[in-house]
Each structure stands twice: as structure tokens, then as C-alpha cells.
XYZ file of C-alpha atoms in Angstrom:
406
model
C 123.440 114.360 82.282
C 119.876 113.716 81.839
C 120.297 114.508 78.322
C 123.160 112.733 77.520
C 121.090 109.432 78.278
C 117.967 110.746 76.569
C 119.887 111.324 73.467
C 121.343 107.712 73.595
C 118.004 106.223 73.403
C 116.840 108.161 70.909
C 116.247 107.263 67.130
C 118.842 109.874 65.844
C 121.573 107.773 65.551
C 124.264 110.743 64.926
C 123.059 111.900 68.296
C 122.996 108.598 70.057
C 126.711 107.680 69.071
C 127.549 111.057 70.360
C 126.218 110.158 73.584
C 128.241 106.649 73.703
C 131.320 108.574 72.618
C 130.619 110.768 75.390
C 130.353 108.610 78.502
C 132.995 106.210 77.327
C 135.835 108.784 76.144
C 135.302 111.274 79.126
C 134.697 107.841 81.640
C 130.984 109.350 82.498
C 130.782 107.083 85.367
C 127.899 109.576 86.666
C 126.094 109.359 83.264
C 126.514 105.191 83.368
C 124.710 104.907 86.793
C 121.855 106.884 84.986
C 121.694 104.836 82.750
C 121.781 101.748 84.945
C 119.072 103.306 87.002
C 116.661 103.552 83.982
C 117.644 100.377 82.385
C 114.567 98.485 83.988
C 112.266 100.774 82.515
C 113.498 100.627 78.860
C 112.226 98.420 76.556
C 114.288 95.469 75.081
C 114.949 96.697 71.805
C 116.043 100.334 73.191
C 118.577 98.294 75.335
C 119.685 96.394 71.930
C 120.526 99.831 70.080
C 122.477 101.260 73.560
C 124.304 98.106 73.386
C 125.078 98.312 69.646
C 126.105 101.720 70.053
C 128.330 101.759 72.876
C 130.193 98.802 71.049
C 130.258 100.953 67.387
C 132.477 103.839 69.651
C 134.494 101.412 71.791
C 137.828 100.708 69.966
C 142.035 100.099 70.926
C 142.456 103.460 72.015
C 139.556 103.907 74.581
C 138.642 100.062 75.596
C 140.408 100.870 78.759
C 138.075 103.529 79.696
C 135.068 100.958 80.209
C 137.069 99.492 83.244
C 136.216 102.745 85.144
C 132.946 102.461 84.964
C 133.021 99.163 86.917
C 132.758 100.845 89.507
C 128.553 100.618 88.877
C 127.546 97.256 88.497
C 124.972 96.457 85.969
C 124.059 92.963 84.914
C 122.648 93.969 81.550
C 126.002 95.440 80.670
C 128.275 92.870 82.384
C 128.489 90.897 79.108
C 128.854 93.476 76.888
C 131.645 95.323 78.492
C 133.304 91.523 78.745
C 132.435 90.976 75.120
C 134.405 93.923 74.385
C 137.206 93.520 76.316
C 137.890 90.316 75.275
C 138.569 91.188 71.993
C 141.815 93.313 73.356
C 142.722 91.068 75.344
C 146.107 90.955 75.962
C 148.286 89.830 79.353
C 148.328 93.156 80.210
C 145.045 93.790 80.473
C 144.187 90.579 81.961
C 146.616 91.692 85.067
C 144.938 94.473 85.470
C 141.657 93.085 86.156
C 142.760 90.360 88.039
C 144.022 93.271 90.275
C 140.190 94.719 90.771
C 139.104 90.711 90.648
C 141.529 90.679 94.562
C 141.568 94.271 95.334
C 138.754 95.799 94.076
C 135.374 97.022 95.116
C 132.416 94.500 94.994
C 131.384 95.674 91.761
C 134.553 96.151 90.169
C 135.214 92.394 91.468
C 132.080 91.059 89.813
C 133.084 92.685 86.346
C 136.697 90.997 86.857
C 135.084 87.182 87.395
C 132.860 88.171 84.393
C 135.727 88.828 82.540
C 137.721 85.932 83.318
C 134.604 83.662 82.442
C 135.080 85.332 78.637
C 138.561 84.889 78.973
C 139.613 81.555 80.938
C 143.340 82.510 82.483
C 144.082 80.527 85.039
C 146.021 83.033 86.950
C 142.377 84.075 88.207
C 141.466 80.184 89.393
C 142.595 80.426 93.127
C 140.829 83.571 93.152
C 137.480 82.927 91.950
C 137.498 79.680 93.953
C 137.539 81.916 97.092
C 134.497 83.966 96.036
C 132.884 80.850 94.300
C 130.246 80.399 97.191
C 130.163 84.204 98.082
C 126.632 85.569 100.064
C 127.092 88.017 96.884
C 124.951 85.952 95.101
C 125.932 88.210 91.511
C 129.931 88.142 92.577
C 129.398 83.560 93.407
C 127.512 83.599 89.895
C 130.243 85.208 87.613
C 132.925 83.591 89.753
C 131.126 80.164 88.645
C 130.608 80.748 85.248
C 134.445 81.646 84.865
C 135.128 78.284 86.923
C 132.964 76.325 84.336
C 134.980 77.861 81.398
C 138.047 76.457 83.406
C 136.629 73.133 84.005
C 137.648 73.719 87.535
C 136.521 70.251 88.414
C 137.596 70.185 92.068
C 135.529 73.140 93.204
C 132.660 71.096 90.926
C 133.036 68.434 93.076
C 133.082 70.977 96.233
C 129.625 71.805 95.061
C 128.274 68.395 94.659
C 128.956 67.907 98.350
C 127.216 70.591 99.737
C 124.303 69.402 98.252
C 124.100 67.218 101.413
C 125.130 70.356 103.751
C 122.576 70.052 107.075
C 122.614 74.144 106.016
C 119.752 74.855 103.343
C 121.608 77.784 102.927
C 124.597 76.922 101.873
C 123.074 74.187 99.856
C 121.105 76.730 98.106
C 124.615 78.367 97.635
C 125.926 75.233 96.103
C 122.781 74.898 93.517
C 123.313 78.279 92.258
C 127.094 77.280 91.437
C 126.285 74.538 90.032
C 123.314 75.948 87.446
C 126.172 79.447 86.778
C 128.939 76.180 86.077
C 126.741 74.654 83.466
C 127.484 71.195 83.946
C 124.644 69.451 83.069
C 125.590 66.394 84.927
C 125.000 67.644 88.350
C 120.988 67.793 87.088
C 120.224 64.389 88.753
C 122.443 65.117 92.173
C 120.058 68.671 91.957
C 117.115 67.005 91.269
C 117.682 63.944 94.195
C 118.024 66.464 97.328
C 114.464 68.664 96.322
C 112.157 66.394 98.859
C 114.940 66.727 101.227
C 115.197 70.462 101.740
C 112.947 73.411 103.194
C 114.021 75.796 99.800
C 112.692 73.240 97.234
C 111.522 76.011 95.287
C 114.358 78.095 94.981
C 116.045 74.918 94.575
C 113.730 73.985 91.338
C 113.978 77.201 89.867
C 117.995 76.935 89.333
C 117.383 73.741 87.409
C 115.919 74.695 83.776
C 119.007 77.240 83.219
C 121.129 73.850 83.416
C 118.563 72.467 81.126
C 115.198 73.030 79.554
C 112.441 71.061 81.758
C 111.111 69.688 78.289
C 114.672 68.118 77.498
C 114.405 67.353 81.533
C 111.688 65.203 80.957
C 113.293 63.083 78.276
C 116.209 63.183 79.426
C 115.932 61.910 83.329
C 114.056 60.409 85.759
C 110.317 62.174 84.912
C 108.866 61.751 88.261
C 111.842 63.587 89.720
C 111.399 66.187 87.291
C 107.605 66.189 87.577
C 108.369 67.482 91.329
C 110.898 70.022 89.797
C 107.656 71.332 87.747
C 105.646 70.780 91.138
C 108.152 73.177 93.563
C 108.375 75.761 90.504
C 104.559 76.234 90.775
C 104.042 76.326 94.520
C 106.776 78.701 94.676
C 105.876 81.646 91.462
C 104.302 84.301 92.488
C 105.261 83.892 96.446
C 108.417 82.799 96.449
C 110.053 83.290 92.939
C 109.186 86.150 90.312
C 106.662 85.484 87.860
C 109.296 86.488 84.912
C 110.895 83.362 85.164
C 107.398 81.867 83.823
C 109.354 82.748 80.527
C 112.428 81.161 81.622
C 111.160 77.998 82.376
C 109.236 77.449 79.223
C 105.509 76.400 81.163
C 103.311 77.544 78.427
C 105.342 74.633 76.584
C 105.865 72.139 79.027
C 102.020 71.932 80.306
C 101.804 71.854 75.923
C 103.467 68.484 76.115
C 102.505 67.372 79.487
C 98.458 67.704 78.301
C 99.566 65.645 75.225
C 100.880 62.543 76.620
C 98.366 62.353 79.524
C 95.747 61.976 77.107
C 97.789 58.882 75.928
C 99.489 57.641 78.624
C 97.734 58.816 81.928
C 99.572 59.089 85.219
C 99.074 59.925 88.957
C 102.008 62.397 88.914
C 101.319 64.288 85.337
C 98.219 64.848 86.849
C 99.364 66.332 89.890
C 101.093 68.793 88.100
C 98.620 69.860 85.435
C 95.856 70.365 88.643
C 98.660 72.718 90.358
C 99.319 74.659 87.524
C 95.513 74.857 87.123
C 94.867 75.938 90.448
C 98.078 78.455 90.190
C 96.859 80.410 87.235
C 93.424 80.479 88.000
C 95.016 82.281 91.052
C 97.377 84.342 89.081
C 94.378 85.648 86.785
C 91.990 86.083 89.687
C 93.321 89.250 90.608
C 95.317 92.106 89.077
C 97.325 92.534 91.980
C 99.225 89.611 91.008
C 100.709 90.963 87.821
C 100.080 94.414 88.501
C 104.056 95.592 88.256
C 104.768 92.781 85.209
C 105.529 93.339 81.665
C 103.239 92.914 79.009
C 105.044 89.872 78.228
C 104.792 87.981 81.114
C 101.227 89.114 81.336
C 100.284 87.555 78.034
C 102.017 84.336 79.255
C 100.546 84.180 82.150
C 96.755 84.250 80.239
C 98.283 82.216 77.358
C 99.003 79.112 79.780
C 95.797 80.353 81.525
C 93.527 79.886 78.351
C 95.426 76.369 77.495
C 94.775 74.770 80.936
C 91.121 75.969 80.918
C 90.367 75.364 77.096
C 91.031 71.139 78.564
C 87.512 69.687 78.633
C 85.873 68.841 81.820
C 86.022 64.976 81.305
C 89.612 65.820 81.296
C 90.227 67.329 84.088
C 87.854 65.361 85.931
C 90.212 62.130 84.403
C 92.662 63.811 85.859
C 91.230 64.483 89.689
C 90.833 60.810 89.979
C 94.281 59.925 88.981
C 95.397 62.425 91.393
C 93.956 60.429 94.723
C 96.641 57.536 93.472
C 99.412 60.444 94.635
C 98.472 59.913 98.627
C 99.714 56.884 98.585
C 103.633 57.514 96.762
C 105.912 59.366 98.259
C 105.613 62.062 101.548
C 106.475 65.007 99.468
C 103.724 63.926 96.678
C 101.231 63.166 99.342
C 101.570 66.134 101.098
C 101.077 68.118 97.339
C 98.335 66.039 95.903
C 96.659 67.142 99.762
C 96.984 70.548 99.387
C 95.693 70.501 95.367
C 92.763 68.515 96.696
C 92.212 71.101 99.412
C 92.648 73.856 97.273
C 90.025 72.833 94.201
C 88.042 70.893 96.371
C 87.891 67.696 94.763
C 85.209 65.763 96.589
C 85.857 62.709 94.352
C 88.799 62.384 96.834
C 86.664 62.676 100.518
C 87.150 58.297 100.556
C 90.972 58.325 99.440
C 91.787 60.782 102.196
C 89.468 58.978 104.604
C 91.685 55.816 103.892
C 95.341 57.572 103.364
C 94.933 59.510 106.945
C 94.410 55.640 108.621
C 97.365 54.447 107.519
C 100.000 57.339 108.171
C 101.841 58.627 111.420
C 103.990 61.300 110.183
C 103.113 64.934 112.401
C 103.176 66.903 109.259
C 101.118 64.929 107.027
C 98.069 63.908 109.425
C 97.888 67.255 110.426
C 97.362 68.022 106.482
C 95.088 65.345 105.726
C 92.949 65.929 108.860
C 92.369 69.713 107.982
C 91.286 68.225 104.697
C 88.650 66.027 106.121
C 87.775 69.275 107.930
C 87.372 71.555 105.095
C 85.186 68.345 103.042
C 82.864 68.257 106.528
C 84.115 64.412 107.072
C 85.666 65.290 110.043
C 83.137 62.885 111.996
C 84.340 59.696 110.501
C 87.605 59.705 111.832
C 88.379 57.841 114.924
C 89.729 61.411 116.919
C 91.644 59.022 119.804
C 93.239 57.041 117.691
C 94.293 60.123 115.456
C 95.412 62.185 118.452
C 97.579 59.077 119.928
C 99.388 58.950 116.780
C 100.768 62.739 116.887
C 103.849 63.488 118.716
C 104.840 67.108 118.714
C 102.572 69.186 121.029
C 101.393 72.454 118.807
C 99.851 69.567 116.079
C 98.055 68.088 118.925
C 96.608 71.248 119.720
C 95.480 72.020 116.271
C 93.951 68.568 115.259
C 92.324 68.414 118.126
C 90.632 72.064 117.532
C 89.665 70.652 113.870
C 87.287 67.972 116.237
C 85.098 71.042 118.138
C 82.300 71.469 115.861
């Protein structure tokens, strides 16, 4: 089987086509499994060649052999298989694949759900609704795609309502459904919940798949979209994989924000740009962050780093001056600003931090703000007893008291 896959990936077109024929005509599940195992390590142009070769060898006589390969699911080949099968679609084929959707293995169900995205036959609608919020992320996504193709309003509305669920994991399921369903009308509803959930980074990362960030900035409430970008930046390299940088088109986004803030300075844009400066300085400071990333991802990270660091000192000083205004906006914007002030050691924010502390009563905000004051060695300018009296949580109170111990 190793030789078969090697032949399939080689430049020799005759050998490669013979290998593809072997896999399809003999329903060679083992070889396909090996191909899937190797797929993540193949160059994009090699994978394109493989897909083209598979397309060329599938015909009216052998197309159903693809169904035997459904025992091994790989997203790289799911769309390819369904694109091919949809060209041979008829009632008999749809019935056969519906049977897999209902009774098949997990892998077979994922392929079958994908099929009904290409062939939106409502025979599968009820079963797809059942899978729409599955714990199996890929099955749920494929079901949501198919329901989107069917314009299933019932499940779409159920997902919108689910955004208000008290369980954040259920909220994430709803957001993933809406992202795969692909109705851009859901974007304002998703943006609105970012400051209300403990999984904002995960949720923010789904939104650009509904609409590119630059388009969102031109279409929806700018402050909400900037918050979305901030959460994405916060999650990159920690919760979110770095390769998503390419999906999010962050280089173009920062180009746009830099140009805009030069003409129309505002604190929320400054916050996002300073968060980006912090994040990409960190990502380029240690090879461990990008060691396993692709060449394209590494190049994109370096280009964004250069874009940000090529801005003048005066430009960044202006952003730092603007940032302190964020302390007096919403709670989450204040928290974000405090994190950036501390990590970038923005000393010109000292007076604003002290003023901010005196106006706050929220435990979480006070805990972070006092830690910033401690890092700037200005904690002696805070009335300890006044702050302690504001704190209701015992653990937070103990932590804040420790900050006052020299």
C-alpha cells in the first residue's frame, strides 16, 4: 500500500492514474486510510494533483465504490467525494446514502451529511436536524451545512435562541451551527454575546467564516467587530491554532485599521492595534510558538510583525494615549485595556489607572487594576482599606491584600 500511495503522489501521471484506479476500483480502504494519514504532511499542489487524479478515474461504472471508502472520514476528501457523487446523483443513490446517514458509522454519517449539502434532498432534513448540535463537531458542521442548503428555518431559529443558553458549551454549539449554516443575518446576534460568555475566543473565531473581518467592519457596529478581533488576538496561539491567521486575513485587517486610525483616531482601534503589537511580538520572540507551523503561516506572522513594527514611535505613542480612554468604556474593554497596559508597560497610563481604580466596584476589574498599579510601583497611592471594603469575594480580597505587602 505504501508503494500505491507513493505512486499516487508522484509526477509520473501514468503511474499516478493507475494508483488512483487501483484504490477506487478495488475499494482499497487500507490505501485510502494511509493516504489520509499522510495528507497533513503533503504539499497543497500534491493534494490538488491527487484530487484531480481521483476525479479522472471515477465514472458511471465505479462511482459507488467511493461509498466503500466512507469508512474512513477525512475532511480533505469529503468535498471531493461529494462533488463527484453529486454529478451521478439519482433517487437510488440518495436513498443509499440516506441509509448511511441514519444507520451508518460516525464516519459514514459525516460523509452522508455532506452529500445532502450538495444534494439538498429534504428526505434527510429530520435526521440532519437531529445531528445539528451533535457533540461530534464535524458531523454537526456537515449537518448544519446541509440544513443551510435546505434553508431550514426551524433549526436556524433554534440556534439563534440557543445563543442565550446558560451553558457556554451549548452556546458554542449554536455558534458553530450558525457559522456552517452560512446565513450572515446571524452575525449581529453572535457579536452581541461575546462579552457575555467565558468562551469568547472560541466564538469570535467562528464569525469570520460567515463574513470576512474587513467586510464586517464596513457592515456592522464597528465597536462590536473590534471586540471580535480583540478576542481572536487574545486566543491566537493559546486557544486558537495559528494557521487561522491566514483564514482571518489579519494582515489586511491591520493595514486597514492603521490607515483608518491615522485619519480618525479612536480608542477602540488603538486597543486592537496595541493588542496585535503585543501578540505578534510574543509570537516572533520564541521559535516554540511557530515550530510546527507551515511556511505560509510563519511568513504571515512575520509580515504582520513587520507591518506593526514598521509604524513610527509617534504612531504608537498616540495609540497608547488613546488606549486609556478604554478604561472608562465597558467592563470587557476596560479589562482588555488593563491587560495591554500591563503587558506593554505603558507607564503614561499610571494616573488613569489610579483614577479608574477609585471609580470601580467590580471584584474582577479591581483585582486586575490593582495588579497593574502594583507592577507600576504606584500601589502606595491607593487607599488600601477603601479598596478592600469594595471586594466581596474572599479569595480576591486575600490576593489584593497581598499586593500591598512590600
